[in-house]
XYZ file of C-alpha atoms in Angstrom:
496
model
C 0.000 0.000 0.000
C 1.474 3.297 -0.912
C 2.056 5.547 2.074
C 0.665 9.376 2.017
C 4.045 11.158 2.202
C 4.405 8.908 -1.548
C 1.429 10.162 -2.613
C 1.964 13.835 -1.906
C 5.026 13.586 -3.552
C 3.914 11.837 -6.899
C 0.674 14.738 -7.116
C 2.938 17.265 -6.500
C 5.742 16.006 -8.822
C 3.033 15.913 -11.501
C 1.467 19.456 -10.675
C 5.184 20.697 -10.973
C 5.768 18.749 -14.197
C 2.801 21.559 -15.307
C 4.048 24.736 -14.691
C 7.033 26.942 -17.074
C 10.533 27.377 -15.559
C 10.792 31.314 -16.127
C 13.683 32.824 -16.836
C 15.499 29.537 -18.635
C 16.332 28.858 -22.033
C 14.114 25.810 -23.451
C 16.880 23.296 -23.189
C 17.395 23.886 -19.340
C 13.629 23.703 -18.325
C 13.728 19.924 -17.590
C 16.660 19.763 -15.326
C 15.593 22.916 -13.500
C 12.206 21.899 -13.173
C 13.777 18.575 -11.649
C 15.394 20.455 -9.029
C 12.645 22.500 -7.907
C 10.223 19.297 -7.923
C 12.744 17.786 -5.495
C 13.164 20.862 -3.532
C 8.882 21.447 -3.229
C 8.776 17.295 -2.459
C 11.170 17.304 0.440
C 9.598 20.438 1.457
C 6.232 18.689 1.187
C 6.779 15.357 3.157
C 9.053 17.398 6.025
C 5.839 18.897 6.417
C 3.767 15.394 6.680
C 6.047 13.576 8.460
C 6.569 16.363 11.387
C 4.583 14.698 14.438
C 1.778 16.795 15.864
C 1.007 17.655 19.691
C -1.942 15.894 20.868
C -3.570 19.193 20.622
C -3.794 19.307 17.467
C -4.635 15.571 16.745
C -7.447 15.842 19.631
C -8.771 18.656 17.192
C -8.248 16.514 13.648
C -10.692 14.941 11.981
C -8.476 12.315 10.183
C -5.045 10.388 11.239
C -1.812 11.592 9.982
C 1.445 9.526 8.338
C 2.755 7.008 11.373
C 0.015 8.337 14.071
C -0.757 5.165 16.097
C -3.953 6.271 17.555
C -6.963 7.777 15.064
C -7.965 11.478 16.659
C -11.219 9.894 17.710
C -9.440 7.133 19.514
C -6.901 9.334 21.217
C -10.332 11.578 22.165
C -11.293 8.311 23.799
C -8.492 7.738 25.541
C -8.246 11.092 26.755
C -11.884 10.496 28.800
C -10.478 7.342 30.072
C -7.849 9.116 31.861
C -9.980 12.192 32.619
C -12.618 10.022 34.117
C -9.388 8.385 36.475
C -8.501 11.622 38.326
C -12.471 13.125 38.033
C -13.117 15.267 40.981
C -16.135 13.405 42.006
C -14.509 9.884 42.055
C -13.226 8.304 44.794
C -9.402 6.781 45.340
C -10.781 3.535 45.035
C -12.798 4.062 42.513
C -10.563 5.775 40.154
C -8.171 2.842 41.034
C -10.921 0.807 39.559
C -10.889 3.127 35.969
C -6.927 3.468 36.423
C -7.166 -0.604 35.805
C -9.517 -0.594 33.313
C -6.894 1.822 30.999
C -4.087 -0.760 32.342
C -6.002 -3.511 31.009
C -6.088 -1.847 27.460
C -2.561 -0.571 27.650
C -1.989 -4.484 27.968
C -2.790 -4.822 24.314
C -2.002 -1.919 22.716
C 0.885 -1.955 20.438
C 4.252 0.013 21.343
C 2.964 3.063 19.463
C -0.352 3.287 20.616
C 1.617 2.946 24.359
C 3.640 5.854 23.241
C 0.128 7.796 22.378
C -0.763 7.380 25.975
C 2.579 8.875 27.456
C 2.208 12.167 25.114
C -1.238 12.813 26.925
C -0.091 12.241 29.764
C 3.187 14.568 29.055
C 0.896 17.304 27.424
C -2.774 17.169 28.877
C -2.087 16.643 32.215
C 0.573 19.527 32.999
C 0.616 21.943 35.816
C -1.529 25.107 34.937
C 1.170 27.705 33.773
C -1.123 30.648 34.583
C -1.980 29.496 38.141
C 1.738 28.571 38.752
C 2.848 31.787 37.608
C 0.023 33.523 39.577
C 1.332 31.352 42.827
C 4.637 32.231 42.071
C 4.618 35.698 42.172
C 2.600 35.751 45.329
C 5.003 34.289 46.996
C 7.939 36.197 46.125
C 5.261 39.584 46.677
C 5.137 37.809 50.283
C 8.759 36.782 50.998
C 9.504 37.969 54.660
C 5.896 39.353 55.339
C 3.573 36.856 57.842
C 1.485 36.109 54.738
C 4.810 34.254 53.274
C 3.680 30.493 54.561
C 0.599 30.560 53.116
C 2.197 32.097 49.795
C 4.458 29.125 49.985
C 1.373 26.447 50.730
C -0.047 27.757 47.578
C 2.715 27.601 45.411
C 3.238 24.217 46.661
C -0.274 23.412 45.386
C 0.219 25.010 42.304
C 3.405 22.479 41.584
C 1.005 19.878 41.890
C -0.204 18.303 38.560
C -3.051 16.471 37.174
C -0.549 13.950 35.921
C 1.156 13.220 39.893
C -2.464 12.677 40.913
C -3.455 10.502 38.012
C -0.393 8.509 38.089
C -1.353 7.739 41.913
C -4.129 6.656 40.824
C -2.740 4.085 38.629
C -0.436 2.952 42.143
C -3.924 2.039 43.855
C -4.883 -1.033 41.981
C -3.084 -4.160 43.354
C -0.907 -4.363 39.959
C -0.469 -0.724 39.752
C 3.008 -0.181 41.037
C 4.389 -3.031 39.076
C 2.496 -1.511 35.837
C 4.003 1.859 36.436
C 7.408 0.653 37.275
C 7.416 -1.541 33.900
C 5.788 1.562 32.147
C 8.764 3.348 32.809
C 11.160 0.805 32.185
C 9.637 0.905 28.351
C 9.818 4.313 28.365
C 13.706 5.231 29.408
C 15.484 4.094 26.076
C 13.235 6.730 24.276
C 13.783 9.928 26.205
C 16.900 10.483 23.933
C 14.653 10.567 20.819
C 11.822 12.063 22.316
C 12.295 14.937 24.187
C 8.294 15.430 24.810
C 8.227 12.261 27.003
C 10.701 14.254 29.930
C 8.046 15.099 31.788
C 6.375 12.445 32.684
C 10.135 10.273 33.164
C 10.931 13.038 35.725
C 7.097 12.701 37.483
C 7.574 8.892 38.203
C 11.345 8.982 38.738
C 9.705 11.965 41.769
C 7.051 9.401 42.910
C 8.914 5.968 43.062
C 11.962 8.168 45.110
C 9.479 8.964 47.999
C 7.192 5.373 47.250
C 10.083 3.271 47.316
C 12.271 4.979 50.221
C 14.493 2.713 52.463
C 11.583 3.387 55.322
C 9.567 1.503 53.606
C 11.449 -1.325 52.450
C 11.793 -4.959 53.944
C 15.613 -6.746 54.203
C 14.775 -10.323 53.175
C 17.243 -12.840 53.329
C 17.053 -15.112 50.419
C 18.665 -18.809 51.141
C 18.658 -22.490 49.748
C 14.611 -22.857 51.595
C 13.286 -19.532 49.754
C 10.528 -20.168 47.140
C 11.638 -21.717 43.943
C 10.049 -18.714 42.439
C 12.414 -15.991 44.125
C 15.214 -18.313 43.245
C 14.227 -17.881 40.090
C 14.214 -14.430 39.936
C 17.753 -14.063 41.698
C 18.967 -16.392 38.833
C 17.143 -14.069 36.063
C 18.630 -10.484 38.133
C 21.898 -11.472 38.868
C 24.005 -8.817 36.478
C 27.419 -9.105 37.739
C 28.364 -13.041 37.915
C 25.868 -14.829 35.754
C 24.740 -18.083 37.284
C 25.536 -21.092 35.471
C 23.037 -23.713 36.788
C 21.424 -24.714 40.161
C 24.318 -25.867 41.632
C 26.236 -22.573 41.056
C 22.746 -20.946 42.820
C 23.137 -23.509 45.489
C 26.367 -23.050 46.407
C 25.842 -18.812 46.572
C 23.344 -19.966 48.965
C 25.533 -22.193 51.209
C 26.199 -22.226 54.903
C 29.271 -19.792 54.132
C 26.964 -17.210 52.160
C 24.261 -14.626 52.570
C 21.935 -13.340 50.373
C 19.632 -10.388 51.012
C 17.431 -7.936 49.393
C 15.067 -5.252 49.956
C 11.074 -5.942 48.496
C 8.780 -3.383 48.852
C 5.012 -4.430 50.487
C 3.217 -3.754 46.943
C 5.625 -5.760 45.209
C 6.242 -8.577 47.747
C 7.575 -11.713 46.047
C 9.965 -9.245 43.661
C 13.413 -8.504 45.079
C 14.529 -4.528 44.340
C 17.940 -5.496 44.509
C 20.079 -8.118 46.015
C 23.636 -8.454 47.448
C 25.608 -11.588 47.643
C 27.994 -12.596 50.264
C 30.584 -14.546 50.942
C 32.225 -15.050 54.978
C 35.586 -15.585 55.256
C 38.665 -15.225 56.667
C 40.384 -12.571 54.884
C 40.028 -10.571 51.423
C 38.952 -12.021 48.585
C 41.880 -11.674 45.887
C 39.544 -13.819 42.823
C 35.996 -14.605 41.935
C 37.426 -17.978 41.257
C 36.973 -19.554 44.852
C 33.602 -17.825 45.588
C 32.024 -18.925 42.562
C 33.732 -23.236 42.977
C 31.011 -25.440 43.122
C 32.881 -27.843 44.407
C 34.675 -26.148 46.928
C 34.132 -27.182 50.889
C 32.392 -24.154 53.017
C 34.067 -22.049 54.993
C 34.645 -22.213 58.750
C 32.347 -19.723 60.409
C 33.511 -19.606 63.477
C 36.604 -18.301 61.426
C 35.090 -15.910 59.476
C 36.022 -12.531 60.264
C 35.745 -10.613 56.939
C 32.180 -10.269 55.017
C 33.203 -10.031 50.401
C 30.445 -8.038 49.272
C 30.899 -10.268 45.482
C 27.566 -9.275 43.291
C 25.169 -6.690 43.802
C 21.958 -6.137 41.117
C 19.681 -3.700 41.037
C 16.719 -5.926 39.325
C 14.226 -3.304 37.870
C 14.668 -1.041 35.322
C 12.078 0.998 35.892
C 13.939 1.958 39.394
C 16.802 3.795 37.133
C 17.562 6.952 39.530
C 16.062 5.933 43.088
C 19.371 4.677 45.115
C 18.963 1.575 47.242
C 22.603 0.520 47.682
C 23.783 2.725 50.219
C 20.733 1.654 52.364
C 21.066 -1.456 51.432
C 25.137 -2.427 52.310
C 24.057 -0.393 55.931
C 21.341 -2.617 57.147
C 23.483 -5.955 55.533
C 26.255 -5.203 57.417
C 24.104 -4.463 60.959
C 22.281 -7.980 60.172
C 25.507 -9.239 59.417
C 27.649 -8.201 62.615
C 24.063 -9.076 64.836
C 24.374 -12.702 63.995
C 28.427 -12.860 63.507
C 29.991 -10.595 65.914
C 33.777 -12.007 65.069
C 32.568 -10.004 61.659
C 35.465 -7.036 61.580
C 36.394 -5.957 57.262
C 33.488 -5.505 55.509
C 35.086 -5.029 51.689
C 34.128 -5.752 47.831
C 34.943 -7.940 45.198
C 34.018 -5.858 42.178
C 34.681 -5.566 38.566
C 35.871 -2.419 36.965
C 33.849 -2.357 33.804
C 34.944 0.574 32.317
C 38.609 0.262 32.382
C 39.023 -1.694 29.306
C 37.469 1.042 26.884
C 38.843 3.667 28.763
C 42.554 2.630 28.461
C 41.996 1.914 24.797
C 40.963 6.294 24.463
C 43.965 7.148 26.762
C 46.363 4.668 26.631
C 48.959 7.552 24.772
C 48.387 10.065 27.373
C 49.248 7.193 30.192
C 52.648 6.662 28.355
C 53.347 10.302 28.581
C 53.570 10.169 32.078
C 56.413 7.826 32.118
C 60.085 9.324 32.390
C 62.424 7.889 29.964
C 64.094 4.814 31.769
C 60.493 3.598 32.120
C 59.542 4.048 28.046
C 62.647 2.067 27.430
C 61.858 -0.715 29.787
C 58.780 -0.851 28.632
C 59.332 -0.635 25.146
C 62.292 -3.846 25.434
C 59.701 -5.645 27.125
C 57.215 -5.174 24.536
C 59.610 -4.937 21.701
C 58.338 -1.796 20.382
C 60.603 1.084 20.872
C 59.822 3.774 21.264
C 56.299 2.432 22.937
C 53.387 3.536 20.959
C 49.799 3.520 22.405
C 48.511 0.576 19.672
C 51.689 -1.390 20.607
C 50.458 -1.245 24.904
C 47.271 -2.490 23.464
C 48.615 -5.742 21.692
C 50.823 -6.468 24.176
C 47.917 -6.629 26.547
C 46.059 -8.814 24.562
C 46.857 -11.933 26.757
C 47.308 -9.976 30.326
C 47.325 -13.638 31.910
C 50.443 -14.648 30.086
C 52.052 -11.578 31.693
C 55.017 -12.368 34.151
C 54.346 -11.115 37.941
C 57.814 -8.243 37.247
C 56.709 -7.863 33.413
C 56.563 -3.751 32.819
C 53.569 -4.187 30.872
C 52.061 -5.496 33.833
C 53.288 -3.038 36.216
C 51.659 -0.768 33.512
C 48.363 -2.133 33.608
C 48.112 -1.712 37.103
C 49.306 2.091 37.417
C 46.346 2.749 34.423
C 44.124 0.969 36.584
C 44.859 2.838 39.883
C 45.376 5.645 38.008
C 41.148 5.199 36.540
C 39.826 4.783 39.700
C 41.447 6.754 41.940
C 42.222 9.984 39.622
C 39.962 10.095 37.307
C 36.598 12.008 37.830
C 33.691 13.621 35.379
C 31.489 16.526 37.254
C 33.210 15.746 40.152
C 32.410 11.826 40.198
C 34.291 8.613 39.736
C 34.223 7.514 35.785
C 33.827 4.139 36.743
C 30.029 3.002 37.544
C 31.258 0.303 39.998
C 33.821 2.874 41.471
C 31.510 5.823 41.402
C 28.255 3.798 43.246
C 30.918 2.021 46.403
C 32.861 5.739 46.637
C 29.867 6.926 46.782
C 28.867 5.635 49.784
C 31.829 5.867 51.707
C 34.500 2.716 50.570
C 37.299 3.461 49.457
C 39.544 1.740 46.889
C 41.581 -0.507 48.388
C 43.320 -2.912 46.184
C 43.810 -3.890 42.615
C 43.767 -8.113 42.395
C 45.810 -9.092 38.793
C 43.491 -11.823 37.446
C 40.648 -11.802 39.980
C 38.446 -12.726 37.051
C 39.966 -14.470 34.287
C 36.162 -14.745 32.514
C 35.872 -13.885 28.866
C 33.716 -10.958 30.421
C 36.670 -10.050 32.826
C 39.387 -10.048 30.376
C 37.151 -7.978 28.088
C 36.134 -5.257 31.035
C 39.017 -4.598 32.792
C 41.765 -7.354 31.210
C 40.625 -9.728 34.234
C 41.251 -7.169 37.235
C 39.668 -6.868 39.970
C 39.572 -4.291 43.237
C 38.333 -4.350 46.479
C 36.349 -1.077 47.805
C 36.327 -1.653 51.818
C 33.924 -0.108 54.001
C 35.498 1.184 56.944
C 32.735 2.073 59.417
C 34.436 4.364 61.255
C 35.955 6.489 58.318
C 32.685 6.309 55.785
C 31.825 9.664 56.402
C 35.222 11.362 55.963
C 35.779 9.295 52.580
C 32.420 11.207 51.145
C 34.034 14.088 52.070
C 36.824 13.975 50.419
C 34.954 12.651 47.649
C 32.470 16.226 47.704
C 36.054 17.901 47.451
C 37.067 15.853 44.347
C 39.516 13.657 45.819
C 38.969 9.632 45.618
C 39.358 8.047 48.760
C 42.455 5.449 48.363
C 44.777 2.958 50.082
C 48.434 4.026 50.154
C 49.330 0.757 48.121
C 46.373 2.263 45.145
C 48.340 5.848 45.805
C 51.753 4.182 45.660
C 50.654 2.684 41.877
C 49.581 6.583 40.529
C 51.535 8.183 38.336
């Protein structure tokens, strides 16, 4: 079926075809009527293809080019969500209506979805002229004893239809999960569609004060859970993918802990989950934790809790912090029931040290003074040492002798990336920037700590431990609000 943007441009190619070129000699009409048909066509179908606001489709008669929803269907919709957040219906009931446009959001297709989320963007906005009106009768009132009730109102004013519509949608039993996976659909198009800000920044508001720590339950999560949570650890886990029951079973041994926080209106799904191991020291590989085989440890010699994997499971979360909250209340559960418990400290990748050090490998080798270019470049056998020849030779970084200078290399880049570099004042690395953030610091770089094809392509198989040192979290975020990354003197001692 020919499309109406094709059409357009055939009737007005043939219209064109029509009319004199003025101005041209005879044999130059044809070619300059060519380019003006092409110019008008573009012209034509920019026009067409240009979406409309649902103001204007709410007023159409007829649909337009890729427009999911007819005018007369978006009209309809438009009641349905009208009739949600009516003045004269009760929270209950318009939870009842708030289902009924779930239900049919169920079955619409992705663009008719996306029809939805521009009226809720555009028809459900604050009223500019009773902000505006709010607004400047509060800064009329600043410092006068009308100035909290200026403020009451211009709180009020803040308020939009869509916050109290969307609550709406939280009061049926499935509503949080719908509006969690709602957004969760509708984060990887913000970048293309700017219109659909508004109502990303409403629920990111909303689930930060729904889904605060106060209101949040620290499961544990162990061999005798329900088959169905297992389930769901096995699906979430983002950091060490599990290989098959036993590998579940054995993160769920004697010498492990699992725990995450659930949230009462979504009770059997975990928000995210840490894993655990107890030993007797820190963890140096992933290798051990993750044996199958391997005997558990002695608890009564465990002294040291190895923070290994930690997942946030839901997308639609993107924005509302639960790992700061999270590591506190582990390690108080943790040092309750083990009270030998005294380093609490991470296993964690560094998953963007791989691709950074490929972008700034050259200025790394700057840094060096000559007797280290020339050791480095006999080692490698590339005098002088080039940035692509660092590369190759770090193509097998487990073949690498422990006093190798390409080693020694990788390790001061590695230091170097998370304990110097920073972008608006935070860590580059995710993994670096989420532990710093809540008060680890780094503490030591492990050569081979996970020799995984997924290792060796993050961070060429290193790994570091960020340890939480209870007494000293609150000075490390300190010096992190200054711009300097908490470190070990042994991560120091490696900077260059």
């Amino acid at each position: 079926m020919n499309t109406a943007p094709e059409w357009i441009a055939r009737s007005v190619s043939r219209l064109r075809s029509t009319a004199p070129v003025a101005d041209k000699p005879a044999g130059d009409a044809k070619p300059a009527r060519a380019a003006a048909d092409k110019t008008n066509v573009t012209d034509v179908v920019a026009k067409v293809a240009a979406p409309r606001s649902t103001n204007e489709r709410l007023a159409a008669t007829l649909r337009r080019g890729q427009e999911a929803l007819s005018p007369r269907a978006l009209r309809r919709l438009l009641a349905d969500l009208q009739e949600v957040v009516a003045p004269q219906v009760s929270e209950i009931e318009g939870g009842r209506r708030a289902q009924g446009v779930a239900d049919w959001y169920a079955t619409a297709e992705p663009e008719e979805r996306r029809d939805m989320w521009l009226l809720l963007c555009e028809q459900f906005a604050p009223d500019a002229t009773r902000f505006k009106s709010a607004r400047q009768r509060y800064e009329a009132a600043a410092g006068t004893a009308e100035e909290g009730q200026a403020e009451i109102s211009l709180r009020r004013a803040l308020v939009s239809p869509r916050t109290r519509l969307l609550q709406r949608f939280a009061v049926f039993p499935e509503g949080m999960r719908f509006l969690v996976d709602m957004r969760a659909e509708l984060l990887p198009l913000l970048k293309s569609d700017k219109r659909l800000l508004a109502l990303d920044a409403e629920l990111e508001h909303l689930f930060t004060t729904w889904f605060d720590v106060a209101f949040l339950e620290l499961r544990r999560l162990s061999w005798d859970s329900p088959a169905s949570l297992i389930e769901k650890l096995i699906k979430y886990e983002a950091v060490h993918d599990i290989r098959s029951w036993a590998d579940v079973k054995n993160r769920l041994d004697s010498d492990r802990r699992c725990y995450g926080f659930f949230h009462p209106r979504l009770p059997n799904e975990p928000l995210i989950f840490v894993e655990v191991a107890l030993v007797d020291h820190i963890s140096a590989s992933i290798t051990p934790l993750l044996d199958e085989a391997a005997a558990p440890a002695d608890l009564a010699r465990a002294t040291t809790a190895i923070f290994y994997s930690i997942s946030n499971t839901q997308n639609g979360l993107r924005g509302v912090s639960f790992g700061d909250s999270l590591i506190k209340h582990v390690v108080e559960t943790l040092n309750a029931e083990f009270p030998r418990l005294r380093t609490f400290a991470t296993l964690s990748p560094i998953p963007g040290f791989r691709s950074w050090l490929g972008k700034h490998a050259a200025a790394m080798l700057e840094k060096l003074d000559d007797k280290r270019r020339a050791e480095l470049g006999r080692a490698g056998g590339f005098e002088p040492p080039q940035a692509a020849h660092l590369l190759t030779a770090l193509e097998k970084p487990l073949d690498l002798e422990p006093r190798s200078p390409v080693r020694q290399m990788l390790l001061e880049c590695a230091a170097h990336y998370l304990a110097r570099e920073l972008a608006e004042g935070k860590p580059v690395d995710p993994v670096a920037r989420f532990h710093l953030g809540n008060g680890a610091r780094v503490e030591r770089l492990n050569w081979g700590g996970d020799p995984s094809t997924k290792g060796l392509k993050q961070s060429y198989g290193l790994m570091v431990n960020y340890l939480y040192d209870l007494k000293r979290i609150d000075k490390h975020r300190g010096l992190l609000a200054q711009g300097k990354i908490p470190a070990s003197g042994d991560i120091e001692s490696l900077c260059r």
